[in-house]
Amino acid sequence: MKSELDAAGLHDPRLRAAYAGCARFLRSRNSAAYPAARALLPPGHRPYWDAILAFTTYVDDVLDDPDVAVAERTVRYERYVAQFHLLRTGEDPWPGEDGRPAHLARAFAHFSAAWRIPDDSVRLFLDTISTDLHVTQYETFAELAGYVHGVCAQGSQWGGLLFHPRDEEAAAAAAEAMSFGLQLTDYLRDLREDLHDGRLYIPVEDLDRFGLTREGLERTVRTGRTTPALRDLVEFQVRRAREYLDRAAGWWRLVHPSMRELPRQYVALARASTEQIVRDGYDVLRPSRHRRAAAAFHAAVVLKAAGVRGRATRLLHPAPPPVRAPEPGAPARPRKASERSGEF
């Protein structure tokens, strides 16, 4: 980790501790794919990747903690977001404190300034994900799309900047399409768990399309037996996810050659997850623990193999240096066209 922090240009002791805290937090999540995915990035870019994943994951944890009442979660979340915004203005609300919440907020605030993430994008993410506290279903696909755009696509686009895109607008559109394809697939695979938690991420208008209701869907899920109507609904959603993944297929071509393996594999793994639903006959109610473990193991193996190719590519196409970090607490500002990556 020390060499990665050096390569990222992170020399301030408090910032180094913050970024190291992000890596520890993510390792504690026990994701087999996490270390393999970050290894596809050059060492100097990995701490920034950690900052994105750690902050967004932690925020989600605060909102979704089942052991805490919604009212208390709301207070905790609003306080944490207020503290984070203070950081972005240069004021540290955690003087002398180095716990996990402070580490993750400091690292992400610093990342958002170093990589010129627009303030509107960060606020959109924070405002949209907070709706998890009270929204339990989406009436239309347009409403669901607004949620995915605010929560999932923003993070994918932030990560996409680490790939040094040659065309930021096109790359951002591809990153968003990948997010939509992946999320629509995950919502199908997580249908049972989401309903158990009181949430439905399949639009009500799509249930209506196939003669279903939420109450009827909940009864079907409890039986564990997929009905013809549910099968047709899943097939419809899979077609929608495929369309998004088709739009994301060329994402890897839009970024610096040294960075191409990560976006290429993310799209490929999302597509593999979607096609597994097809192979299962659109039955998303099968016991999934073993299947998910196998999918996670497969993703780790695929990403490790991609890492070998990525290292070889970086020998031919050395990675650009990461964006040099501003002073701690420097405010974020939008990226200008003149600051975008040069030609490859």
Coordinates of C-alpha atoms in Angstrom, one line a residue:
M1 CA 0.0 0.0 0.0
K2 CA 2.9 2.4 0.8
S3 CA 4.2 2.2 -2.8
E4 CA 0.7 2.8 -4.2
L5 CA 0.3 5.9 -2.0
D6 CA 3.7 7.1 -3.2
A7 CA 2.8 6.5 -6.8
A8 CA -0.5 8.4 -6.3
G9 CA 1.4 11.4 -5.1
L10 CA -0.2 11.2 -1.6
H11 CA 2.4 12.3 0.9
D12 CA 0.4 14.1 3.6
P13 CA 0.3 11.7 6.6
R14 CA -3.3 12.2 7.4
L15 CA -4.4 11.6 3.8
R16 CA -2.2 8.5 3.6
A17 CA -4.0 7.2 6.7
A18 CA -7.4 8.0 5.1
Y19 CA -6.7 6.2 1.9
A20 CA -5.2 3.2 3.7
G21 CA -8.4 3.2 5.8
C22 CA -10.4 2.8 2.6
A23 CA -8.4 -0.2 1.5
R24 CA -8.8 -1.8 5.0
F25 CA -12.5 -1.2 4.9
L26 CA -12.9 -2.8 1.5
R27 CA -10.8 -5.8 2.4
S28 CA -13.0 -6.3 5.4
R29 CA -16.0 -6.7 3.0
N30 CA -14.5 -10.1 1.9
S31 CA -15.1 -9.6 -1.8
A32 CA -13.1 -12.0 -3.8
A33 CA -13.3 -9.8 -6.8
Y34 CA -12.1 -6.6 -5.1
P35 CA -8.4 -7.2 -5.1
A36 CA -8.4 -8.7 -8.5
A37 CA -10.3 -5.7 -10.0
R38 CA -8.1 -3.0 -8.4
A39 CA -5.0 -4.9 -9.7
L40 CA -6.1 -4.1 -13.2
L41 CA -5.3 -0.4 -12.4
P42 CA -1.8 1.0 -12.3
P43 CA -0.6 1.3 -8.7
G44 CA -0.9 5.1 -8.6
H45 CA -4.6 4.9 -9.4
R46 CA -5.6 2.2 -6.9
P47 CA -5.9 4.5 -3.8
Y48 CA -8.4 6.7 -5.7
W49 CA -10.4 3.7 -6.8
D50 CA -10.5 2.6 -3.1
A51 CA -11.8 6.0 -2.1
I52 CA -14.8 5.8 -4.5
L53 CA -15.8 2.3 -3.5
A54 CA -15.3 2.7 0.2
F55 CA -17.2 6.0 0.6
T56 CA -20.2 4.9 -1.5
T57 CA -20.3 1.5 0.2
Y58 CA -20.1 3.0 3.7
V59 CA -22.9 5.5 2.9
D60 CA -25.1 2.6 1.7
D61 CA -24.3 0.8 5.0
V62 CA -25.4 3.8 7.1
L63 CA -28.7 4.0 5.2
D64 CA -29.4 0.2 5.2
D65 CA -28.4 -0.9 8.7
P66 CA -31.3 -3.2 9.7
D67 CA -30.5 -3.0 13.4
V68 CA -31.1 0.8 13.5
A69 CA -34.5 2.5 13.3
V70 CA -35.1 4.6 10.2
A71 CA -35.4 7.8 12.2
E72 CA -31.9 7.2 13.7
R73 CA -30.5 6.2 10.4
T74 CA -31.8 9.5 8.9
V75 CA -30.1 11.5 11.7
R76 CA -26.8 9.6 11.3
Y77 CA -26.8 10.0 7.5
E78 CA -27.7 13.7 7.5
R79 CA -25.0 14.4 10.1
Y80 CA -22.4 12.4 8.1
V81 CA -23.2 14.2 4.9
A82 CA -23.0 17.6 6.5
Q83 CA -19.6 16.7 7.9
F84 CA -18.5 15.5 4.5
H85 CA -19.6 18.8 2.8
L86 CA -17.6 20.7 5.4
L87 CA -14.5 18.7 4.4
R88 CA -15.1 19.8 0.8
T89 CA -14.9 23.4 1.8
G90 CA -11.6 22.9 3.6
E91 CA -12.9 22.5 7.2
D92 CA -12.3 19.3 9.0
P93 CA -15.2 18.3 11.3
W94 CA -13.1 15.5 12.8
P95 CA -10.1 17.3 14.3
G96 CA -7.8 14.8 15.8
E97 CA -10.1 11.9 15.0
D98 CA -9.1 9.1 12.7
G99 CA -11.9 6.5 12.8
R100 CA -13.4 4.8 9.8
P101 CA -16.1 7.4 9.1
A102 CA -13.5 10.2 9.1
H103 CA -11.0 8.3 7.0
L104 CA -13.5 7.4 4.3
A105 CA -14.9 10.9 4.1
R106 CA -11.5 12.5 4.0
A107 CA -10.3 10.3 1.2
F108 CA -13.3 10.7 -0.9
A109 CA -13.4 14.5 -0.4
H110 CA -9.8 14.6 -1.5
F111 CA -10.4 12.3 -4.5
S112 CA -13.3 14.4 -5.6
A113 CA -11.1 17.5 -5.5
A114 CA -8.0 15.9 -7.1
W115 CA -10.0 14.5 -10.0
R116 CA -12.3 17.5 -10.4
I117 CA -15.6 15.7 -9.8
P118 CA -18.3 18.3 -10.2
D119 CA -20.1 19.2 -7.0
D120 CA -23.5 18.6 -8.7
S121 CA -22.6 15.0 -9.3
V122 CA -21.6 14.3 -5.7
R123 CA -24.7 16.0 -4.4
L124 CA -26.9 14.0 -6.8
F125 CA -25.4 10.8 -5.5
L126 CA -25.9 11.7 -1.9
D127 CA -29.4 13.1 -2.4
T128 CA -30.6 10.1 -4.5
I129 CA -29.2 7.3 -2.3
S130 CA -30.9 8.9 0.7
T131 CA -34.3 8.0 -0.8
D132 CA -33.5 4.4 0.3
L133 CA -34.8 5.5 3.7
H134 CA -38.4 5.9 2.5
V135 CA -38.9 4.7 -1.1
T136 CA -40.0 1.0 -1.2
Q137 CA -41.0 0.7 -4.9
Y138 CA -40.9 2.6 -8.2
E139 CA -44.1 3.1 -10.2
T140 CA -42.5 3.6 -13.6
F141 CA -39.2 2.7 -15.2
A142 CA -38.5 6.4 -15.6
E143 CA -38.6 6.7 -11.8
L144 CA -36.3 3.7 -11.4
A145 CA -33.9 5.1 -14.1
G146 CA -33.6 8.3 -12.1
Y147 CA -32.5 6.3 -9.1
V148 CA -30.0 4.3 -11.0
H149 CA -28.6 7.4 -12.7
G150 CA -28.2 9.2 -9.4
V151 CA -26.7 6.3 -7.3
C152 CA -25.0 3.8 -9.6
A153 CA -24.1 5.8 -12.8
Q154 CA -22.4 8.6 -10.9
G155 CA -20.0 6.2 -9.2
S156 CA -19.2 4.4 -12.4
Q157 CA -18.5 7.7 -14.1
W158 CA -16.2 8.8 -11.3
G159 CA -14.3 5.5 -11.6
G160 CA -14.3 5.9 -15.4
L161 CA -12.2 9.1 -15.0
L162 CA -9.4 7.1 -13.6
F163 CA -9.2 5.3 -17.0
H164 CA -8.2 8.6 -18.7
P165 CA -10.9 8.6 -21.3
R166 CA -10.1 10.2 -24.7
D167 CA -13.7 11.3 -25.0
E168 CA -15.2 12.0 -21.6
E169 CA -18.8 12.4 -22.8
A170 CA -18.9 9.1 -24.7
A171 CA -17.0 7.2 -22.0
A172 CA -19.4 8.6 -19.3
A173 CA -22.4 7.4 -21.4
A174 CA -20.9 4.0 -21.7
A175 CA -20.2 3.8 -18.0
E176 CA -23.8 4.7 -17.3
A177 CA -25.1 2.1 -19.7
M178 CA -22.9 -0.5 -17.9
S179 CA -24.4 0.6 -14.6
F180 CA -27.9 0.2 -15.9
G181 CA -27.3 -3.2 -17.4
L182 CA -25.6 -4.5 -14.2
Q183 CA -28.2 -3.0 -11.8
L184 CA -31.2 -4.3 -13.8
T185 CA -29.6 -7.8 -13.7
D186 CA -28.8 -7.5 -10.0
Y187 CA -32.4 -6.4 -9.2
L188 CA -33.6 -9.7 -10.8
R189 CA -31.1 -11.9 -9.0
D190 CA -31.8 -10.1 -5.6
L191 CA -35.6 -10.1 -6.0
R192 CA -36.2 -12.5 -3.1
E193 CA -33.8 -10.6 -0.7
D194 CA -35.1 -7.2 -1.7
L195 CA -38.7 -8.1 -1.1
H196 CA -37.8 -9.6 2.2
D197 CA -36.2 -6.2 3.1
G198 CA -39.4 -4.4 2.0
R199 CA -38.2 -3.1 -1.4
L200 CA -39.1 -3.7 -5.0
Y201 CA -36.8 -2.6 -7.8
I202 CA -38.9 -3.8 -10.7
P203 CA -41.3 -1.0 -11.8
V204 CA -44.9 -1.5 -10.9
E205 CA -45.8 -0.6 -14.5
D206 CA -43.9 -3.6 -15.6
L207 CA -45.7 -5.8 -13.2
D208 CA -48.9 -4.5 -14.7
R209 CA -47.7 -5.4 -18.1
F210 CA -47.6 -9.1 -17.2
G211 CA -50.7 -9.1 -15.0
L212 CA -48.8 -9.2 -11.7
T213 CA -49.1 -7.2 -8.5
R214 CA -46.6 -6.7 -5.8
E215 CA -48.7 -8.7 -3.3
G216 CA -49.0 -11.5 -5.9
L217 CA -45.2 -11.4 -6.5
E218 CA -44.5 -11.6 -2.8
R219 CA -46.7 -14.7 -2.6
T220 CA -44.9 -16.3 -5.5
V221 CA -41.5 -15.6 -4.1
R222 CA -42.5 -17.2 -0.8
T223 CA -43.4 -20.4 -2.6
G224 CA -40.1 -20.4 -4.5
R225 CA -41.8 -21.5 -7.7
T226 CA -41.5 -19.2 -10.7
T227 CA -44.9 -18.7 -12.5
P228 CA -45.2 -18.2 -16.3
A229 CA -46.1 -14.6 -15.7
L230 CA -43.0 -14.0 -13.6
R231 CA -40.8 -15.8 -16.1
D232 CA -42.1 -13.5 -18.9
L233 CA -41.4 -10.5 -16.7
V234 CA -37.9 -11.6 -16.0
E235 CA -37.3 -12.2 -19.7
F236 CA -38.5 -8.7 -20.5
Q237 CA -36.1 -7.2 -17.9
V238 CA -33.2 -9.3 -19.2
R239 CA -33.8 -7.9 -22.7
R240 CA -33.7 -4.4 -21.3
A241 CA -30.5 -5.1 -19.5
R242 CA -28.9 -6.6 -22.6
E243 CA -29.7 -3.4 -24.5
Y244 CA -27.8 -1.3 -22.0
L245 CA -24.9 -3.7 -22.0
D246 CA -24.8 -3.5 -25.8
R247 CA -24.4 0.2 -25.5
A248 CA -21.6 -0.3 -23.0
A249 CA -19.7 -2.8 -25.1
G250 CA -17.3 -0.3 -26.6
W251 CA -16.4 1.4 -23.3
W252 CA -13.0 -0.1 -23.2
R253 CA -12.0 1.4 -26.6
L254 CA -12.7 4.9 -25.2
V255 CA -10.0 4.9 -22.5
H256 CA -6.2 4.8 -22.4
P257 CA -4.8 1.5 -23.6
S258 CA -3.2 0.8 -20.2
M259 CA -6.6 1.0 -18.5
R260 CA -8.8 -1.0 -20.9
E261 CA -9.0 -4.4 -19.1
L262 CA -11.1 -3.1 -16.2
P263 CA -13.9 -1.6 -18.2
R264 CA -13.8 -4.5 -20.6
Q265 CA -14.1 -7.1 -17.9
Y266 CA -16.8 -5.2 -16.0
V267 CA -19.0 -5.3 -19.0
A268 CA -18.2 -8.9 -19.8
L269 CA -18.9 -10.0 -16.2
A270 CA -22.2 -8.1 -16.2
R271 CA -23.2 -9.8 -19.4
A272 CA -22.2 -13.2 -18.0
S273 CA -24.5 -12.6 -15.1
T274 CA -27.3 -11.6 -17.4
E275 CA -26.8 -14.7 -19.6
Q276 CA -26.8 -17.0 -16.5
I277 CA -30.4 -15.9 -15.9
V278 CA -31.2 -16.9 -19.4
R279 CA -29.5 -20.3 -18.9
D280 CA -31.5 -20.8 -15.8
G281 CA -34.7 -20.4 -17.8
Y282 CA -35.5 -17.0 -16.3
D283 CA -36.0 -18.6 -13.0
V284 CA -34.6 -16.2 -10.4
L285 CA -36.1 -17.9 -7.4
R286 CA -33.7 -20.8 -7.3
P287 CA -31.5 -21.1 -4.2
S288 CA -28.8 -18.6 -5.0
R289 CA -26.1 -18.8 -2.3
H290 CA -24.0 -21.5 -4.0
R291 CA -24.6 -19.8 -7.4
R292 CA -23.4 -16.4 -6.1
A293 CA -20.3 -17.9 -4.5
A294 CA -19.5 -19.6 -7.8
A295 CA -20.1 -16.4 -9.7
A296 CA -17.8 -14.4 -7.3
F297 CA -15.1 -17.0 -7.7
H298 CA -15.4 -17.0 -11.5
A299 CA -15.2 -13.2 -11.5
A300 CA -12.0 -13.3 -9.4
V301 CA -10.4 -15.8 -11.7
V302 CA -11.4 -13.8 -14.8
L303 CA -10.1 -10.6 -13.4
K304 CA -6.8 -12.2 -12.3
A305 CA -6.3 -13.5 -15.9
A306 CA -7.1 -10.0 -17.2
G307 CA -4.5 -8.6 -14.8
V308 CA -1.8 -10.5 -16.6
R309 CA -2.9 -9.0 -19.9
G310 CA -3.2 -5.6 -18.3
R311 CA 0.4 -5.7 -17.0
A312 CA 1.6 -6.7 -20.4
T313 CA -0.3 -3.9 -22.1
R314 CA 1.2 -1.3 -19.7
L315 CA 4.6 -2.3 -20.8
L316 CA 3.7 -1.3 -24.3
H317 CA 1.5 1.7 -23.3
P318 CA 2.7 3.2 -20.0
A319 CA -0.1 4.6 -17.9
P320 CA -0.4 8.3 -17.6
P321 CA 0.5 9.7 -14.1
P322 CA -2.5 10.0 -11.8
V323 CA -3.8 13.5 -11.3
R324 CA -1.6 15.2 -8.7
A325 CA -3.5 15.9 -5.6
P326 CA -4.2 19.5 -4.5
E327 CA -3.6 20.6 -0.9
P328 CA -5.9 18.8 1.6
G329 CA -9.4 20.3 1.6
A330 CA -9.1 22.0 -1.7
P331 CA -12.6 22.5 -3.2
A332 CA -13.6 20.5 -6.2
R333 CA -14.1 22.2 -9.6
P334 CA -15.4 20.8 -12.9
R335 CA -12.9 19.5 -15.3
K336 CA -12.2 21.7 -18.3
A337 CA -11.8 20.5 -21.8
S338 CA -8.2 21.6 -21.9
E339 CA -7.4 19.4 -18.9
R340 CA -8.6 16.2 -20.4
S341 CA -6.3 13.4 -21.3
G342 CA -4.3 13.8 -24.5
E343 CA -4.2 11.6 -27.5
F344 CA -2.9 8.1 -27.1

